[in-house]
Tab-separated table of N, CA, C and O in Angstrom:
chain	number	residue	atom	x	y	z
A	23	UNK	N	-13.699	7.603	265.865
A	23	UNK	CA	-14.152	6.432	266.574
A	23	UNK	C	-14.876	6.902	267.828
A	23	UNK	O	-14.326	7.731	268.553
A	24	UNK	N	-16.229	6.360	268.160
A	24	UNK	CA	-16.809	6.816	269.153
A	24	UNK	C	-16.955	5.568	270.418
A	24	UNK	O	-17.615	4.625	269.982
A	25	UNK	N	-16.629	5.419	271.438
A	25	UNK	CA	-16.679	5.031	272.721
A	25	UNK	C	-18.174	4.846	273.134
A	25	UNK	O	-18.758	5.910	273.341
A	26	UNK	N	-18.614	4.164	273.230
A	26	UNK	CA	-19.900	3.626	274.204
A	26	UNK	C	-20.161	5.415	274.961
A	26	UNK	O	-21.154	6.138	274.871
A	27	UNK	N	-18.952	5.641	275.611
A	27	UNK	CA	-20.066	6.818	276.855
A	27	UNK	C	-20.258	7.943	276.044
A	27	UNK	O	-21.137	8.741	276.372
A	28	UNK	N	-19.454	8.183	274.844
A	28	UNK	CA	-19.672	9.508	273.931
A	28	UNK	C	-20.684	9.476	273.063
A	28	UNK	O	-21.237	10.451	272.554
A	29	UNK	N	-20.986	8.045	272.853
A	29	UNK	CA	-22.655	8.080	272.127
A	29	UNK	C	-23.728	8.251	273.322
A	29	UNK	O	-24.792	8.813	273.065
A	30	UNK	N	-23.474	7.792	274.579
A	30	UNK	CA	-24.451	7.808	275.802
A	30	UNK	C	-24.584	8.899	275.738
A	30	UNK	O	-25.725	9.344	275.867
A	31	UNK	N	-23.225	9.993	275.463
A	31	UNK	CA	-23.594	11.535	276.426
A	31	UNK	C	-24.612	11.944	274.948
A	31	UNK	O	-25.631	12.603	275.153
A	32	UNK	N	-24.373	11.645	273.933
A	32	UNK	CA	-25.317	12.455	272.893
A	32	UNK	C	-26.370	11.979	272.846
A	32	UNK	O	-27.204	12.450	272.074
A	33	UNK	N	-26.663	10.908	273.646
A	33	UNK	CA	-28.341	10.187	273.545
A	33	UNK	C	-28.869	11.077	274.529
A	33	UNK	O	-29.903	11.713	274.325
A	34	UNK	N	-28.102	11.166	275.756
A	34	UNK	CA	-28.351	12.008	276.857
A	34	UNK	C	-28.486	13.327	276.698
A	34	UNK	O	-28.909	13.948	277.673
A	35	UNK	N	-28.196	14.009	275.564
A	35	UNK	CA	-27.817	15.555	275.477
A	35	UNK	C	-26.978	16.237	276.658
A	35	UNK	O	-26.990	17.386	277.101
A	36	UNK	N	-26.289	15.161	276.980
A	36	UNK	CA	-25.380	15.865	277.846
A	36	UNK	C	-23.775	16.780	277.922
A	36	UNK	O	-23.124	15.760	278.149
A	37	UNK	N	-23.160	17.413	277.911
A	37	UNK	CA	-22.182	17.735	277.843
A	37	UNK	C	-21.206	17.004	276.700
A	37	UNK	O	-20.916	15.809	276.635
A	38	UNK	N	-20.739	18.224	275.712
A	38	UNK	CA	-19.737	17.336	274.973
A	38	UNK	C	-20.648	16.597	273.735
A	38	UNK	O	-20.043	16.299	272.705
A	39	UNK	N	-22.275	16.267	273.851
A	39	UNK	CA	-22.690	15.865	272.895
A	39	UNK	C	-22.858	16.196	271.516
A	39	UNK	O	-23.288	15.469	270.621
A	40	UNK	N	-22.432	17.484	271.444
A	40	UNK	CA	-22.337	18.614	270.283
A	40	UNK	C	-21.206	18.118	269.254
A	40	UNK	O	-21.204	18.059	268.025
A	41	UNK	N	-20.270	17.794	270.197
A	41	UNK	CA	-19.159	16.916	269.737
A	41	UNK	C	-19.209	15.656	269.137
A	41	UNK	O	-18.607	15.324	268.116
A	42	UNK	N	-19.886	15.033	269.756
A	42	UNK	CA	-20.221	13.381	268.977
A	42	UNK	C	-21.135	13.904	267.947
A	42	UNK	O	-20.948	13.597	266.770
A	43	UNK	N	-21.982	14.570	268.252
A	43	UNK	CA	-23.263	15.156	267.055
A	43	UNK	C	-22.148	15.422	265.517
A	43	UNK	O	-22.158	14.643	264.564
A	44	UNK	N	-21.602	16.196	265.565
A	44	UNK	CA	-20.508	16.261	264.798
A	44	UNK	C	-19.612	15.397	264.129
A	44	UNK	O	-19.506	15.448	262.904
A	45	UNK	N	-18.852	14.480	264.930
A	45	UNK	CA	-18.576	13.538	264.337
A	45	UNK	C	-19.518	12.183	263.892
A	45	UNK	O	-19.131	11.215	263.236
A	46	UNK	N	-20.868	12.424	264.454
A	46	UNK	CA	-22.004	11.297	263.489
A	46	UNK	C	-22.051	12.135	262.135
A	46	UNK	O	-21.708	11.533	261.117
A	47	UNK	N	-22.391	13.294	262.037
A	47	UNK	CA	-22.584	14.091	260.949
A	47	UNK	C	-21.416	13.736	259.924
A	47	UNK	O	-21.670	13.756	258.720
A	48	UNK	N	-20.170	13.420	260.369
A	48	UNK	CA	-19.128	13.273	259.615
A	48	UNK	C	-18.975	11.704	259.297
A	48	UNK	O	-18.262	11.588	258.300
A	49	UNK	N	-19.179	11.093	259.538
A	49	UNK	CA	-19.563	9.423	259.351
A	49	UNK	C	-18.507	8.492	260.401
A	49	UNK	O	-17.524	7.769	260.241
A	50	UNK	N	-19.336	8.975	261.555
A	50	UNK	CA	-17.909	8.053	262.760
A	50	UNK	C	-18.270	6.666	262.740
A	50	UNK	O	-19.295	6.184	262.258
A	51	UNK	N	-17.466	6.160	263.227
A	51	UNK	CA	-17.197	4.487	263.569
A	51	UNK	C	-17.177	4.197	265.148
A	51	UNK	O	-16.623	4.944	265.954
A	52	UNK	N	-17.989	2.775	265.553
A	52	UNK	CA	-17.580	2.649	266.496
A	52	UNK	C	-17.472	1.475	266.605
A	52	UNK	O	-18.001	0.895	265.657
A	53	UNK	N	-16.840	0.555	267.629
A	53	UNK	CA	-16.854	-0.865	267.445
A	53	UNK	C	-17.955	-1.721	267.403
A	53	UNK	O	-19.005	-1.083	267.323
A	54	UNK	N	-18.084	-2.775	267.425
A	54	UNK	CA	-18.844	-3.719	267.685
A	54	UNK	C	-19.201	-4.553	269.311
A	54	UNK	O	-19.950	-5.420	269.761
A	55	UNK	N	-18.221	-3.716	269.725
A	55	UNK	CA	-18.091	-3.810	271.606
A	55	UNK	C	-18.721	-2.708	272.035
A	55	UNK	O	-19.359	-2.637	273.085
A	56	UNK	N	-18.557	-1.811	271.225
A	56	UNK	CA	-18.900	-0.188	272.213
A	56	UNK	C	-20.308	-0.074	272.071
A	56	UNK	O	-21.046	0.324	272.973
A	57	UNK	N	-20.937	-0.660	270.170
A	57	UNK	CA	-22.002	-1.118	270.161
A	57	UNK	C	-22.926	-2.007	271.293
A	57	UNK	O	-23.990	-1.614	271.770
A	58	UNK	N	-22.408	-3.001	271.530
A	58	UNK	CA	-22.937	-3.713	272.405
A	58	UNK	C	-23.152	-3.061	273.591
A	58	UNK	O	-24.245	-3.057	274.158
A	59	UNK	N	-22.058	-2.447	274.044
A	59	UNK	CA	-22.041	-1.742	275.419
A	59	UNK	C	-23.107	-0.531	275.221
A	59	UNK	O	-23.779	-0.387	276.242
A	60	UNK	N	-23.506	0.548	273.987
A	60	UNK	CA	-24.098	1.162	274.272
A	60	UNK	C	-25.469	0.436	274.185
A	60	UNK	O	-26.212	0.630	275.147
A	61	UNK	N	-25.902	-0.324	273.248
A	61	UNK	CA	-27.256	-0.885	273.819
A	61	UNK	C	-27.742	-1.635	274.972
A	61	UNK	O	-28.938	-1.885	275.124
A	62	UNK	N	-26.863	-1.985	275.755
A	62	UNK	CA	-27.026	-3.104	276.850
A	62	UNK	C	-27.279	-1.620	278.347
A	62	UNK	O	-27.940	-1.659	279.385
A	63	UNK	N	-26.551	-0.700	277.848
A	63	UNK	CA	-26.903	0.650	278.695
A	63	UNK	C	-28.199	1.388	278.780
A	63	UNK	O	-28.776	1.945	279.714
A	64	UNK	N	-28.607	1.141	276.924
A	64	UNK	CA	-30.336	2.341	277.010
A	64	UNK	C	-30.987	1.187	277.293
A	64	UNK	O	-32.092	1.500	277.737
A	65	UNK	N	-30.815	-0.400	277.249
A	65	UNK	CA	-32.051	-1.127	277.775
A	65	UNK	C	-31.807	-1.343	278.939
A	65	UNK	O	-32.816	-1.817	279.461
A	66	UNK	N	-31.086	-1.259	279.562
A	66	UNK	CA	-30.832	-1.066	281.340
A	66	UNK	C	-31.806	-0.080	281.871
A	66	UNK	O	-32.643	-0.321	282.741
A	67	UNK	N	-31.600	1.178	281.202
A	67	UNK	CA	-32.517	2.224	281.565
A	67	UNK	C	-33.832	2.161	281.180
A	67	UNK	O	-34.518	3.165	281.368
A	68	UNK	N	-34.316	1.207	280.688
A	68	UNK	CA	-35.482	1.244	280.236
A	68	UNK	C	-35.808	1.922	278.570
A	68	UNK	O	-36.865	1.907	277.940
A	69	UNK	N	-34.869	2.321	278.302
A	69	UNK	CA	-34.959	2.853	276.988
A	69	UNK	C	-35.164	1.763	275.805
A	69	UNK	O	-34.772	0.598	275.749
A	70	UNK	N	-36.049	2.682	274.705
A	70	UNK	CA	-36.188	1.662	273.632
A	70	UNK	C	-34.986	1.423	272.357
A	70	UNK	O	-34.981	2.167	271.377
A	71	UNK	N	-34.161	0.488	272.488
A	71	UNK	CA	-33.286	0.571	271.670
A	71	UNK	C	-33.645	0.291	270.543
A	71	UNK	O	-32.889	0.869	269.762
A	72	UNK	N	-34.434	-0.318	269.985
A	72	UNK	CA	-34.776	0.031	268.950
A	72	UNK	C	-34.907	1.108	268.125
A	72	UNK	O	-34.553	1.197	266.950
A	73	UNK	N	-35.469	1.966	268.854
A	73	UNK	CA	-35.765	3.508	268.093
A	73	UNK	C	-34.231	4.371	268.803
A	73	UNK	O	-34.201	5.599	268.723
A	74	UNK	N	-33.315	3.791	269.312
A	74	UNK	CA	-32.358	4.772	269.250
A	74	UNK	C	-31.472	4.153	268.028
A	74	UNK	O	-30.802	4.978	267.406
A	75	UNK	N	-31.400	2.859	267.640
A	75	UNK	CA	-30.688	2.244	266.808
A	75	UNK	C	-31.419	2.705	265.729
A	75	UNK	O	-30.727	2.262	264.812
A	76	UNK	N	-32.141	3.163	265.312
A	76	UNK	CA	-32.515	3.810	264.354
A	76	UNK	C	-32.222	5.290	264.077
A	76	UNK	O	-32.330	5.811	262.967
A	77	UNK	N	-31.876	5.853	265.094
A	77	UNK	CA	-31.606	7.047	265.448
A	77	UNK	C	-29.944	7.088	264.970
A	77	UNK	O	-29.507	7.396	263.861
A	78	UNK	N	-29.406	6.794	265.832
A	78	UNK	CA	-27.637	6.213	265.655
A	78	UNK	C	-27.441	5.853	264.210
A	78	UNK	O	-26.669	6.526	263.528
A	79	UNK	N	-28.144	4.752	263.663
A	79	UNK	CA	-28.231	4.442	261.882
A	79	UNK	C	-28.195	5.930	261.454
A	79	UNK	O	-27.237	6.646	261.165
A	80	UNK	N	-29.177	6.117	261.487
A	80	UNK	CA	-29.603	7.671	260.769
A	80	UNK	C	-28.608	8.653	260.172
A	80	UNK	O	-28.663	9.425	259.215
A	81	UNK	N	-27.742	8.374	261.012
A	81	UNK	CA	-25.997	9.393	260.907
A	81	UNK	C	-25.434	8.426	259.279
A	81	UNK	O	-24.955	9.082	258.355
A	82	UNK	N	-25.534	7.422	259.201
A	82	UNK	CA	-24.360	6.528	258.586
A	82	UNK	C	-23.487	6.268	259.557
A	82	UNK	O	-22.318	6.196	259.179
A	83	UNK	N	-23.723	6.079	260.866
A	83	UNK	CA	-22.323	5.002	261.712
A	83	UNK	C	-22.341	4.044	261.471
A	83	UNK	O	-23.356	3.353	261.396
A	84	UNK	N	-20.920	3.602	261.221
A	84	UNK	CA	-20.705	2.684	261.121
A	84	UNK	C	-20.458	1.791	261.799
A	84	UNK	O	-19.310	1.696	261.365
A	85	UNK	N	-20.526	0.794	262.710
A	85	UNK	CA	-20.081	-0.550	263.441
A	85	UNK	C	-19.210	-1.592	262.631
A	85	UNK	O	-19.399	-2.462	261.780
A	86	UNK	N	-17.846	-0.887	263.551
A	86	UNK	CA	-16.802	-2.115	262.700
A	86	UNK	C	-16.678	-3.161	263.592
A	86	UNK	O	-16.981	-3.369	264.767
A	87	UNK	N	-16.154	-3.745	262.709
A	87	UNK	CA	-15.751	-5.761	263.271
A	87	UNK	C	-15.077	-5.594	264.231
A	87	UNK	O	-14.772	-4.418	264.430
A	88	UNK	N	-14.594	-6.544	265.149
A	88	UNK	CA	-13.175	-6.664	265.725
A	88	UNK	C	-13.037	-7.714	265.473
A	88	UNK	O	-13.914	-8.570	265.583
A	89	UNK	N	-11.455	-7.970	264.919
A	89	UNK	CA	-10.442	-8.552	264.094
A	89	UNK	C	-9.894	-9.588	265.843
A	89	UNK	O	-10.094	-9.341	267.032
A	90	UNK	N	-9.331	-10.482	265.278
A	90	UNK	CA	-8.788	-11.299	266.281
A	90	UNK	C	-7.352	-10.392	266.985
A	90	UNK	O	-6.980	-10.295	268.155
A	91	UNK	N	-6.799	-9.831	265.731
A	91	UNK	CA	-5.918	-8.956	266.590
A	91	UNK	C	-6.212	-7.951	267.175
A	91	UNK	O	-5.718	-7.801	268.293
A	92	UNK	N	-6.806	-7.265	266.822
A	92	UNK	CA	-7.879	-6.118	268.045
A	92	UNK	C	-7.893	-6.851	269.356
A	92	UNK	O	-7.552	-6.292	270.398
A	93	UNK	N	-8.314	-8.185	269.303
A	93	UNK	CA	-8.444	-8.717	270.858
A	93	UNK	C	-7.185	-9.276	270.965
A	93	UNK	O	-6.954	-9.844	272.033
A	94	UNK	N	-6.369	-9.261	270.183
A	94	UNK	CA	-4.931	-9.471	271.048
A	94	UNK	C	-4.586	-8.262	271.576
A	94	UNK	O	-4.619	-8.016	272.782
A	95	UNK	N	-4.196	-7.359	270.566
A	95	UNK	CA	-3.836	-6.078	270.752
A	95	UNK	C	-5.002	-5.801	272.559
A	95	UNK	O	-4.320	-6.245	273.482
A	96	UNK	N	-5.885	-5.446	272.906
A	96	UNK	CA	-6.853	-5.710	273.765
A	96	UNK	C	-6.328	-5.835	275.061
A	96	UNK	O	-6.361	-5.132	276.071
A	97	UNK	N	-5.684	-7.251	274.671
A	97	UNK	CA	-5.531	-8.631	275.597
A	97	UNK	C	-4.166	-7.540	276.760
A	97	UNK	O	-4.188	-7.400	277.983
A	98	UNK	N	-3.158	-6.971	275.750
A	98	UNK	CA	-2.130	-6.524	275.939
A	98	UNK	C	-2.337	-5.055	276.804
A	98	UNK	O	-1.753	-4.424	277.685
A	99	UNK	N	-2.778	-5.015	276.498
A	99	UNK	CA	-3.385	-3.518	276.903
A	99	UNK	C	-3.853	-3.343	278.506
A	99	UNK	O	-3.780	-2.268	279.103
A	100	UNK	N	-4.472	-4.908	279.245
A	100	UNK	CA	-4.703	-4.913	280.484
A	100	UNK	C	-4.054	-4.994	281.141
A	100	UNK	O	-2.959	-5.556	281.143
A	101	UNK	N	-4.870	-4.145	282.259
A	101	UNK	CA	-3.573	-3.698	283.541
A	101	UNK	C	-3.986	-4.247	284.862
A	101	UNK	O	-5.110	-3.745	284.826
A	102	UNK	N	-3.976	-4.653	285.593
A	102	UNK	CA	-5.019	-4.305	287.271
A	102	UNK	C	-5.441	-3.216	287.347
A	102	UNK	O	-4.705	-2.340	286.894
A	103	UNK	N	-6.509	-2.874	287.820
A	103	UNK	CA	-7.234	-1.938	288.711
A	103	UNK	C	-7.022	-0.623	288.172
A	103	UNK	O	-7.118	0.457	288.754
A	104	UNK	N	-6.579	-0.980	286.418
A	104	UNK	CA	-6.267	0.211	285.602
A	104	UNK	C	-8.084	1.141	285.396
A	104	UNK	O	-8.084	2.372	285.403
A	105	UNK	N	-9.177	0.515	285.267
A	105	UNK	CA	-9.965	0.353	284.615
A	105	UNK	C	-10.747	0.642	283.470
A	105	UNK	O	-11.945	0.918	283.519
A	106	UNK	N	-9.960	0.567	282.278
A	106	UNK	CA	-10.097	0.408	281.081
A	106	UNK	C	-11.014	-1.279	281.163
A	106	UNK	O	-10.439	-2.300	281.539
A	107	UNK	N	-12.316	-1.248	280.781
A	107	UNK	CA	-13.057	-2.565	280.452
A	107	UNK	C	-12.512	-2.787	279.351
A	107	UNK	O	-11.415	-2.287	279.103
A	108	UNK	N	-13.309	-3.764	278.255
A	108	UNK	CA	-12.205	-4.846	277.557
A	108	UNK	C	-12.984	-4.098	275.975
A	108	UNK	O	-12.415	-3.870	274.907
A	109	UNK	N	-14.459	-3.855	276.355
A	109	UNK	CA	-14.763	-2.785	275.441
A	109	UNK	C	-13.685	-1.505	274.966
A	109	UNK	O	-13.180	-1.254	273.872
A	110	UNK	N	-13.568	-0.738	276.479
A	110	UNK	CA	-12.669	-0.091	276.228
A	110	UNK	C	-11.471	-0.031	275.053
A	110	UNK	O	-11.193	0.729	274.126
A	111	UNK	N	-10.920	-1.269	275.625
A	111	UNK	CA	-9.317	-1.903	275.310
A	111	UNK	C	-9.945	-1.815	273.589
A	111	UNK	O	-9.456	-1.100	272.715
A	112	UNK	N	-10.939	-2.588	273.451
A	112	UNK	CA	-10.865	-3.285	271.891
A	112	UNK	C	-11.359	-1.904	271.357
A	112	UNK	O	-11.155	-1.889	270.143
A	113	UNK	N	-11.886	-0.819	271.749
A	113	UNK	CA	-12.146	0.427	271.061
A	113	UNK	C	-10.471	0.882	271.014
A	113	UNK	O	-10.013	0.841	269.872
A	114	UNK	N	-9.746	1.200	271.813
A	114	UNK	CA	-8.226	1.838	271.450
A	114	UNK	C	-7.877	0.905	270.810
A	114	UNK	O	-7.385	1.417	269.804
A	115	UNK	N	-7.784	-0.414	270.698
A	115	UNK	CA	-6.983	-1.439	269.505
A	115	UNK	C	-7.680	-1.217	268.136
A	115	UNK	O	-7.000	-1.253	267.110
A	116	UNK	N	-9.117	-0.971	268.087
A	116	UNK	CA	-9.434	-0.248	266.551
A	116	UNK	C	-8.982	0.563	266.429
A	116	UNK	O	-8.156	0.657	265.520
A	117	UNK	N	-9.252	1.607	267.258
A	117	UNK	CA	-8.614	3.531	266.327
A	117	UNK	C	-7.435	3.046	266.509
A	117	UNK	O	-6.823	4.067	266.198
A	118	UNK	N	-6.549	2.235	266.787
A	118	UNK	CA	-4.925	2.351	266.605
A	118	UNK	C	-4.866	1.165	265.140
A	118	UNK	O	-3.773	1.075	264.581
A	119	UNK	N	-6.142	0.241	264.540
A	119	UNK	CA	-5.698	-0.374	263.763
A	119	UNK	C	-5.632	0.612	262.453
A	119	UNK	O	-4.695	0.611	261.654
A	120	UNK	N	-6.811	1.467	262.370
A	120	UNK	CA	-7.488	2.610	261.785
A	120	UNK	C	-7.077	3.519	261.605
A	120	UNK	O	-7.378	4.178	260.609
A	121	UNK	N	-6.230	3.910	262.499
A	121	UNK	CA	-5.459	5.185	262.524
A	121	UNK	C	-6.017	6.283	262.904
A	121	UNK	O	-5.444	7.249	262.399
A	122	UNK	N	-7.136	6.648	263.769
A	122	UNK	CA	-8.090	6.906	263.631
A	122	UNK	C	-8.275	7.606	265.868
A	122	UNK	O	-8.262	6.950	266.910
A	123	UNK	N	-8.396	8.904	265.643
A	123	UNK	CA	-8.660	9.164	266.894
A	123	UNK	C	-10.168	8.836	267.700
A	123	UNK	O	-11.158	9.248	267.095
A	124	UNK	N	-10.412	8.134	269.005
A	124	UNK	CA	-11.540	7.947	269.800
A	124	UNK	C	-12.161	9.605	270.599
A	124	UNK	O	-11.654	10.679	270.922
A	125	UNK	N	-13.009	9.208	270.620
A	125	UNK	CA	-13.909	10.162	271.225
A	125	UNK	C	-14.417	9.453	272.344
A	125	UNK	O	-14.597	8.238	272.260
A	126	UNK	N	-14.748	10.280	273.711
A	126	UNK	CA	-14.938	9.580	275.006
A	126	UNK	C	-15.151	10.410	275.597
A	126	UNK	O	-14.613	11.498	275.389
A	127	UNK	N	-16.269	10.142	276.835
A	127	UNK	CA	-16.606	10.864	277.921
A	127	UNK	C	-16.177	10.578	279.118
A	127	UNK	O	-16.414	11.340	280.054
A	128	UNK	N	-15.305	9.152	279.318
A	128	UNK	CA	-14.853	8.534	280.688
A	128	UNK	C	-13.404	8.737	280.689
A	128	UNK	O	-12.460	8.231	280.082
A	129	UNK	N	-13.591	9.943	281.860
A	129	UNK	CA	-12.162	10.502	282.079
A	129	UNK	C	-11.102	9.432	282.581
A	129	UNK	O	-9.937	9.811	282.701
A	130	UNK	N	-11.332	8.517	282.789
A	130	UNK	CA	-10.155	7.229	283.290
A	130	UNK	C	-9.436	6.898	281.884
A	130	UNK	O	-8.607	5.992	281.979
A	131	UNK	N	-9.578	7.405	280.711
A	131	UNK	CA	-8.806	6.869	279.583
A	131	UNK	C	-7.757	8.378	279.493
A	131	UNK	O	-7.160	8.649	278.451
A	132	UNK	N	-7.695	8.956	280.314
A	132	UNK	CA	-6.894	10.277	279.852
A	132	UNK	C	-7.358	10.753	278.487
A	132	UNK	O	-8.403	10.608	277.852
A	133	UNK	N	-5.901	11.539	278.205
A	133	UNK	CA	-6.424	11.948	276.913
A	133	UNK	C	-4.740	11.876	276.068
A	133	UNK	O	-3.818	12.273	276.781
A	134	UNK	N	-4.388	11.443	274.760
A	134	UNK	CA	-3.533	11.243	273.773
A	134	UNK	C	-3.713	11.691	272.361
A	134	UNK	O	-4.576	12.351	271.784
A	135	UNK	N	-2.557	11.081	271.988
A	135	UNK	CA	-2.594	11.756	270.344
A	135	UNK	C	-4.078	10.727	269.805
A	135	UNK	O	-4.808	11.042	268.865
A	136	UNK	N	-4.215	9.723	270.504
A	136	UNK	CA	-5.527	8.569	270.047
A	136	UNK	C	-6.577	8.919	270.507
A	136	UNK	O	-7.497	8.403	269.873
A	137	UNK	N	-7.122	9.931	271.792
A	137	UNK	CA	-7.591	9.968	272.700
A	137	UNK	C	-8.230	11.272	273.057
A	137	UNK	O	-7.660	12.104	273.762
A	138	UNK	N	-9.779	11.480	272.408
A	138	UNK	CA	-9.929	13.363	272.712
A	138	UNK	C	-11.090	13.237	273.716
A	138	UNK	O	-12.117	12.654	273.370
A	139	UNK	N	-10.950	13.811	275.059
A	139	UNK	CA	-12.471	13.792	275.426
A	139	UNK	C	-13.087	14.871	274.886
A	139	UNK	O	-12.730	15.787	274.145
A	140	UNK	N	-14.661	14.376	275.728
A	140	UNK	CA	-15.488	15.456	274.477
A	140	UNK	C	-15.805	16.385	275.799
A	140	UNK	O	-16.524	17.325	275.458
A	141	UNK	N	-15.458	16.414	277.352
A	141	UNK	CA	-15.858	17.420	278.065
A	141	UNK	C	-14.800	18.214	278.816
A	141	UNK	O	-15.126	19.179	279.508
């Protein structure tokens, strides 16, 4: 499962992207939040999402649903001033529906048996 900033760092070629490169090669998943979050990021920057969503396709990623319990599961998960966003949250409520470890570049999620950063 890939996180919004672990597809950023491989759009970016930045650190750790070798890692996501790898797991696109292997057919990763990411939500339908992290989706959102990573395109709402390259058109912030001016980037053409179009041709990165073609790029990202290219692998076979997949973009899964989120299930109403994902956003419960989610819901549960918030803390104060923890800052895990809700993207976040609903990416750990997939790889935990999935079974399925996340990949991430934003060191505020630590790291767990669910949980690998890529730097």
């Amino acid at each position: 499962m890939l996180d919004a900033s672990a597809l950023l760092a491989r759009l970016k070629g930045e650190t750790g992207s070798e890692v996501v490169e790898q797991a696109l090669l292997d057919d990763a998943r990411c939500s339908a939040a992290n989706w959102s979050e990573t395109a709402q990021k390259v058109i912030a920057a001016g980037g053409n999402w179009l041709n990165t969503r073609s790029l990202l396709l290219s692998y076979q990623l997949t973009v899964e649903a989120v299930t109403a319990e994902d956003a419960e599961w989610a819901a549960k998960l918030w803390r104060p001033a923890e800052g895990l966003s809700l993207a976040d949250r609903l990416c750990l409520a997939l790889a935990e529906r999935l079974n399925v470890t996340v990949l991430t570049a934003d060191a505020a999620w630590g790291s767990s048996d669910r949980i690998q950063q890529i730097r």
